[in-house]
Amino acid sequence: MTSDFLAHLLVVEDELKVATFIKKGLQTQSYSVEVAATGEEAKILLGKSHFDLIILDVNLPDTTGLELAEYIRNKPSQVPILMLTALDTIADKLLGFEAGADDYLAKPFDFMELLARIKVLLRRSTTVQEPGRILRVADLELDLHERVARRNGQTIELTAREYALLEYLMRNAGRVVSRVDIAEQVWDIGFETGTNVIDVYVSYLRAKIDKDSPSKLIHTLIGMGYVLKEK
């Protein structure tokens, strides 16, 4: 798989100074970088090339970063998306995560923090796992090498966020994990009691994992959280 040094990155940013700053900085770190100033330019580049990571500004002249993230996630791609924005509330972050972002960085930002976040996302998506390394609970398996989920031998289509949530639940199989745990470990944010985004994603995952199986694996413990286990 691609290493950090050979990673091909797409920067979607309409502010020329910011885009140039990011591109030059990343090129000094041996990354291959292409820039798009609009959503339409980004779509054209995405149709022509494979990218290992996308740095995506929320505010674009012809669309929003949220809409573009949703467009990317509707394609058969698990490319990590790092979203940039001047808005930094929990609600704004949740909107970005719901649209398909994997991480969120508020403007103005320090380049070294941007670089550190890029390296973390690339390691998550491109670290070479030992072949055949699989997490299993009952007839559910998660192939960490291919990043594919299967139940009873049938492949389950997951978004990047659903995959991350399932991996966290399977790594903690049999243990109750709270909404706070999930917010911090999967969303990398503090948990806000007024939002139901975690419950919504657990519901999405349950529909894909448990819907057509007589044996349910994802269980809700009221007032405590969730647990993935075989009853």
mmCIF file of C-alpha atoms in Angstrom:
data_model
loop_
_atom_site.group_PDB
_atom_site.id
_atom_site.type_symbol
_atom_site.label_atom_id
_atom_site.label_comp_id
_atom_site.label_asym_id
_atom_site.label_seq_id
_atom_site.Cartn_x
_atom_site.Cartn_y
_atom_site.Cartn_z
ATOM 1 C CA MET A 1 0.000 0.000 0.000
ATOM 2 C CA THR A 2 0.967 3.630 -0.340
ATOM 3 C CA SER A 3 3.394 4.993 2.213
ATOM 4 C CA ASP A 4 3.161 8.472 3.746
ATOM 5 C CA PHE A 5 6.079 9.673 1.555
ATOM 6 C CA LEU A 6 4.373 8.666 -1.698
ATOM 7 C CA ALA A 7 0.846 9.670 -0.755
ATOM 8 C CA HIS A 8 -1.159 11.550 -3.382
ATOM 9 C CA LEU A 9 -3.268 14.303 -1.783
ATOM 10 C CA LEU A 10 -6.063 16.495 -3.121
ATOM 11 C CA VAL A 11 -6.530 19.964 -1.612
ATOM 12 C CA VAL A 12 -9.958 21.500 -2.310
ATOM 13 C CA GLU A 13 -9.607 25.143 -1.316
ATOM 14 C CA ASP A 14 -10.745 28.303 -3.131
ATOM 15 C CA GLU A 15 -8.537 30.739 -1.193
ATOM 16 C CA LEU A 16 -5.407 30.873 -3.353
ATOM 17 C CA LYS A 17 -3.043 31.889 -0.535
ATOM 18 C CA VAL A 18 -4.258 29.089 1.724
ATOM 19 C CA ALA A 19 -4.157 26.500 -1.062
ATOM 20 C CA THR A 20 -0.636 27.556 -2.074
ATOM 21 C CA PHE A 21 0.539 27.506 1.556
ATOM 22 C CA ILE A 22 -0.799 23.979 2.084
ATOM 23 C CA LYS A 23 0.510 22.664 -1.242
ATOM 24 C CA LYS A 24 4.035 24.025 -0.827
ATOM 25 C CA GLY A 25 4.224 22.846 2.767
ATOM 26 C CA LEU A 26 3.117 19.321 1.905
ATOM 27 C CA GLN A 27 5.440 19.127 -1.086
ATOM 28 C CA THR A 28 8.383 19.860 1.211
ATOM 29 C CA GLN A 29 7.289 16.739 3.102
ATOM 30 C CA SER A 30 7.475 14.669 -0.123
ATOM 31 C CA TYR A 31 3.726 14.429 -0.701
ATOM 32 C CA SER A 32 2.272 14.612 -4.189
ATOM 33 C CA VAL A 33 -0.362 17.369 -4.138
ATOM 34 C CA GLU A 34 -3.056 18.563 -6.541
ATOM 35 C CA VAL A 35 -5.339 21.550 -5.909
ATOM 36 C CA ALA A 36 -8.940 22.233 -6.891
ATOM 37 C CA ALA A 37 -10.560 25.633 -6.306
ATOM 38 C CA THR A 38 -14.149 24.452 -6.796
ATOM 39 C CA GLY A 39 -16.258 21.392 -6.203
ATOM 40 C CA GLU A 40 -16.559 20.812 -9.946
ATOM 41 C CA GLU A 41 -12.771 20.879 -10.386
ATOM 42 C CA ALA A 42 -12.454 18.423 -7.515
ATOM 43 C CA LYS A 43 -14.939 16.020 -9.130
ATOM 44 C CA ILE A 44 -12.983 16.122 -12.400
ATOM 45 C CA LEU A 45 -9.713 15.342 -10.602
ATOM 46 C CA LEU A 46 -11.362 12.583 -8.584
ATOM 47 C CA GLY A 47 -12.553 11.023 -11.831
ATOM 48 C CA LYS A 48 -9.035 11.042 -13.268
ATOM 49 C CA SER A 49 -6.802 10.066 -10.341
ATOM 50 C CA HIS A 50 -6.643 8.029 -7.160
ATOM 51 C CA PHE A 51 -6.030 10.082 -4.026
ATOM 52 C CA ASP A 52 -4.888 8.794 -0.644
ATOM 53 C CA LEU A 53 -6.382 11.715 1.287
ATOM 54 C CA ILE A 54 -8.554 14.771 0.593
ATOM 55 C CA ILE A 55 -8.207 18.105 2.409
ATOM 56 C CA LEU A 56 -11.566 19.772 1.948
ATOM 57 C CA ASP A 57 -12.621 23.336 2.748
ATOM 58 C CA VAL A 58 -16.228 23.723 3.884
ATOM 59 C CA ASN A 59 -16.872 26.945 1.969
ATOM 60 C CA LEU A 60 -16.504 26.608 -1.816
ATOM 61 C CA PRO A 61 -17.804 28.958 -4.539
ATOM 62 C CA ASP A 62 -20.026 26.426 -6.329
ATOM 63 C CA THR A 63 -20.993 24.035 -3.530
ATOM 64 C CA THR A 64 -20.217 23.258 0.116
ATOM 65 C CA GLY A 65 -17.593 20.953 1.496
ATOM 66 C CA LEU A 66 -20.392 19.014 3.180
ATOM 67 C CA GLU A 67 -22.108 18.352 -0.154
ATOM 68 C CA LEU A 68 -18.813 17.384 -1.781
ATOM 69 C CA ALA A 69 -17.990 15.021 1.097
ATOM 70 C CA GLU A 70 -21.373 13.342 0.644
ATOM 71 C CA TYR A 71 -20.681 13.050 -3.105
ATOM 72 C CA ILE A 72 -17.336 11.361 -2.370
ATOM 73 C CA ARG A 73 -18.882 9.004 0.167
ATOM 74 C CA ASN A 74 -21.560 7.963 -2.334
ATOM 75 C CA LYS A 75 -18.755 6.590 -4.508
ATOM 76 C CA PRO A 76 -17.061 3.243 -3.775
ATOM 77 C CA SER A 77 -14.188 4.955 -1.955
ATOM 78 C CA GLN A 78 -12.902 4.974 1.605
ATOM 79 C CA VAL A 79 -10.445 7.857 1.010
ATOM 80 C CA PRO A 80 -9.909 9.816 4.244
ATOM 81 C CA ILE A 81 -11.351 13.340 4.276
ATOM 82 C CA LEU A 82 -9.874 16.089 6.455
ATOM 83 C CA MET A 83 -12.265 19.029 6.568
ATOM 84 C CA LEU A 84 -11.113 22.627 7.024
ATOM 85 C CA THR A 85 -13.443 25.353 8.264
ATOM 86 C CA ALA A 86 -13.645 28.578 10.206
ATOM 87 C CA LEU A 87 -16.550 27.063 12.156
ATOM 88 C CA ASP A 88 -15.470 25.050 15.182
ATOM 89 C CA THR A 89 -18.518 24.210 17.299
ATOM 90 C CA ILE A 90 -19.442 20.638 18.178
ATOM 91 C CA ALA A 91 -22.554 21.012 15.990
ATOM 92 C CA ASP A 92 -20.402 22.048 13.010
ATOM 93 C CA LYS A 93 -18.064 19.101 13.561
ATOM 94 C CA LEU A 94 -20.965 16.685 13.748
ATOM 95 C CA LEU A 95 -22.322 18.002 10.454
ATOM 96 C CA GLY A 96 -18.925 17.353 8.900
ATOM 97 C CA PHE A 97 -18.703 13.858 10.335
ATOM 98 C CA GLU A 98 -22.231 13.039 9.217
ATOM 99 C CA ALA A 99 -21.312 14.167 5.699
ATOM 100 C CA GLY A 100 -18.389 11.731 5.703
ATOM 101 C CA ALA A 101 -15.389 13.617 7.085
ATOM 102 C CA ASP A 102 -12.825 11.616 9.075
ATOM 103 C CA ASP A 103 -11.253 14.580 10.848
ATOM 104 C CA TYR A 104 -11.874 18.278 11.294
ATOM 105 C CA LEU A 105 -9.442 21.188 11.600
ATOM 106 C CA ALA A 106 -10.494 24.770 12.324
ATOM 107 C CA LYS A 107 -8.990 27.784 10.566
ATOM 108 C CA PRO A 108 -6.610 29.379 11.217
ATOM 109 C CA PHE A 109 -4.441 26.334 11.852
ATOM 110 C CA ASP A 110 -0.792 25.595 12.461
ATOM 111 C CA PHE A 111 0.804 23.695 9.574
ATOM 112 C CA MET A 112 2.460 21.195 11.928
ATOM 113 C CA GLU A 113 -0.946 20.269 13.352
ATOM 114 C CA LEU A 114 -2.301 19.826 9.829
ATOM 115 C CA LEU A 115 0.674 17.608 9.005
ATOM 116 C CA ALA A 116 0.213 15.531 12.159
ATOM 117 C CA ARG A 117 -3.474 14.943 11.406
ATOM 118 C CA ILE A 118 -2.673 13.952 7.815
ATOM 119 C CA LYS A 119 -0.132 11.404 9.019
ATOM 120 C CA VAL A 120 -2.625 9.903 11.484
ATOM 121 C CA LEU A 121 -5.322 9.571 8.804
ATOM 122 C CA LEU A 122 -2.888 8.029 6.325
ATOM 123 C CA ARG A 123 -1.668 5.534 8.919
ATOM 124 C CA ARG A 124 -5.252 4.544 9.684
ATOM 125 C CA SER A 125 -6.073 3.958 6.038
ATOM 126 C CA THR A 126 -2.802 2.654 4.607
ATOM 127 C CA THR A 127 -0.967 0.847 7.388
ATOM 128 C CA VAL A 128 -0.161 -2.607 6.055
ATOM 129 C CA GLN A 129 -1.955 -5.079 8.258
ATOM 130 C CA GLU A 130 -0.703 -8.616 8.391
ATOM 131 C CA PRO A 131 -2.524 -10.543 5.604
ATOM 132 C CA GLY A 132 -5.720 -12.202 6.726
ATOM 133 C CA ARG A 133 -5.933 -10.346 10.037
ATOM 134 C CA ILE A 134 -9.618 -10.575 10.890
ATOM 135 C CA LEU A 135 -11.797 -9.652 13.858
ATOM 136 C CA ARG A 136 -14.638 -12.143 14.442
ATOM 137 C CA VAL A 137 -17.761 -12.216 16.586
ATOM 138 C CA ALA A 138 -20.095 -15.133 15.822
ATOM 139 C CA ASP A 139 -20.596 -15.112 12.024
ATOM 140 C CA LEU A 140 -19.567 -11.458 11.699
ATOM 141 C CA GLU A 141 -16.039 -10.742 10.556
ATOM 142 C CA LEU A 142 -14.071 -7.591 9.830
ATOM 143 C CA ASP A 143 -11.067 -7.966 7.537
ATOM 144 C CA LEU A 144 -8.604 -5.295 8.687
ATOM 145 C CA HIS A 145 -6.382 -5.881 5.677
ATOM 146 C CA GLU A 146 -9.071 -5.451 3.026
ATOM 147 C CA ARG A 147 -11.211 -3.154 5.231
ATOM 148 C CA VAL A 148 -14.279 -5.229 4.454
ATOM 149 C CA ALA A 149 -17.080 -6.478 6.725
ATOM 150 C CA ARG A 150 -18.898 -9.761 6.130
ATOM 151 C CA ARG A 151 -21.682 -11.572 7.910
ATOM 152 C CA ASN A 152 -22.351 -15.219 7.179
ATOM 153 C CA GLY A 153 -20.019 -14.833 4.203
ATOM 154 C CA GLN A 154 -21.970 -11.913 2.714
ATOM 155 C CA THR A 155 -20.156 -8.602 2.171
ATOM 156 C CA ILE A 156 -21.672 -5.626 3.983
ATOM 157 C CA GLU A 157 -21.296 -2.181 2.390
ATOM 158 C CA LEU A 158 -20.205 0.347 5.017
ATOM 159 C CA THR A 159 -19.336 4.025 4.971
ATOM 160 C CA ALA A 160 -15.988 5.075 6.456
ATOM 161 C CA ARG A 161 -17.672 6.167 9.687
ATOM 162 C CA GLU A 162 -19.738 2.982 9.957
ATOM 163 C CA TYR A 163 -16.580 0.928 9.418
ATOM 164 C CA ALA A 164 -14.759 2.841 12.170
ATOM 165 C CA LEU A 165 -17.698 2.358 14.542
ATOM 166 C CA LEU A 166 -17.925 -1.356 13.791
ATOM 167 C CA GLU A 167 -14.190 -1.813 14.264
ATOM 168 C CA TYR A 168 -14.378 -0.078 17.649
ATOM 169 C CA LEU A 169 -17.327 -2.227 18.752
ATOM 170 C CA MET A 170 -15.631 -5.430 17.585
ATOM 171 C CA ARG A 171 -12.340 -4.586 19.254
ATOM 172 C CA ASN A 172 -14.370 -4.130 22.448
ATOM 173 C CA ALA A 173 -16.675 -7.116 21.881
ATOM 174 C CA GLY A 174 -18.459 -8.170 25.053
ATOM 175 C CA ARG A 175 -17.725 -4.853 26.782
ATOM 176 C CA VAL A 176 -20.285 -2.096 27.187
ATOM 177 C CA VAL A 177 -19.116 1.132 25.528
ATOM 178 C CA SER A 178 -20.809 4.409 26.371
ATOM 179 C CA ARG A 179 -21.751 7.221 24.007
ATOM 180 C CA VAL A 180 -18.872 9.192 25.542
ATOM 181 C CA ASP A 181 -16.463 6.361 24.640
ATOM 182 C CA ILE A 182 -17.726 6.290 21.057
ATOM 183 C CA ALA A 183 -17.626 10.081 20.675
ATOM 184 C CA GLU A 184 -14.037 10.230 21.868
ATOM 185 C CA GLN A 185 -12.681 7.096 20.179
ATOM 186 C CA VAL A 186 -14.579 7.067 16.862
ATOM 187 C CA TRP A 187 -15.550 10.717 16.325
ATOM 188 C CA ASP A 188 -12.593 12.194 18.240
ATOM 189 C CA ILE A 189 -14.823 14.843 19.832
ATOM 190 C CA GLY A 190 -16.382 15.509 23.217
ATOM 191 C CA PHE A 191 -19.847 14.046 23.660
ATOM 192 C CA GLU A 192 -22.702 16.554 23.596
ATOM 193 C CA THR A 193 -25.846 15.325 25.335
ATOM 194 C CA GLY A 194 -28.141 17.249 23.003
ATOM 195 C CA THR A 195 -27.191 15.285 19.906
ATOM 196 C CA ASN A 196 -28.340 11.841 18.823
ATOM 197 C CA VAL A 197 -25.778 11.369 16.045
ATOM 198 C CA ILE A 198 -24.164 8.366 17.761
ATOM 199 C CA ASP A 199 -27.521 6.660 18.233
ATOM 200 C CA VAL A 200 -28.307 7.344 14.579
ATOM 201 C CA TYR A 201 -25.063 5.739 13.397
ATOM 202 C CA VAL A 202 -25.522 2.747 15.661
ATOM 203 C CA SER A 203 -28.988 2.406 14.119
ATOM 204 C CA TYR A 204 -27.483 2.564 10.611
ATOM 205 C CA LEU A 205 -24.940 -0.095 11.554
ATOM 206 C CA ARG A 206 -27.518 -2.309 13.239
ATOM 207 C CA ALA A 207 -29.697 -2.183 10.110
ATOM 208 C CA LYS A 208 -26.790 -3.451 8.031
ATOM 209 C CA ILE A 209 -25.385 -5.982 10.495
ATOM 210 C CA ASP A 210 -28.452 -7.420 12.206
ATOM 211 C CA LYS A 211 -31.438 -6.763 9.940
ATOM 212 C CA ASP A 212 -31.397 -10.012 7.967
ATOM 213 C CA SER A 213 -29.988 -12.254 10.693
ATOM 214 C CA PRO A 214 -31.970 -14.118 13.354
ATOM 215 C CA SER A 215 -29.099 -13.599 15.782
ATOM 216 C CA LYS A 216 -28.687 -9.977 16.827
ATOM 217 C CA LEU A 217 -25.191 -8.814 17.752
ATOM 218 C CA ILE A 218 -25.519 -5.087 18.539
ATOM 219 C CA HIS A 219 -27.368 -4.541 21.819
ATOM 220 C CA THR A 220 -28.477 -1.376 23.620
ATOM 221 C CA LEU A 221 -28.160 -1.156 27.390
ATOM 222 C CA ILE A 222 -30.437 1.700 28.412
ATOM 223 C CA GLY A 223 -28.570 4.382 30.327
ATOM 224 C CA MET A 224 -25.237 2.651 29.741
ATOM 225 C CA GLY A 225 -24.421 2.399 26.055
ATOM 226 C CA TYR A 226 -23.923 -0.382 23.533
ATOM 227 C CA VAL A 227 -22.319 -3.780 23.409
ATOM 228 C CA LEU A 228 -21.520 -6.079 20.498
ATOM 229 C CA LYS A 229 -21.782 -9.709 21.518
ATOM 230 C CA GLU A 230 -23.417 -13.016 20.687
ATOM 231 C CA LYS A 231 -26.321 -13.834 22.961
#
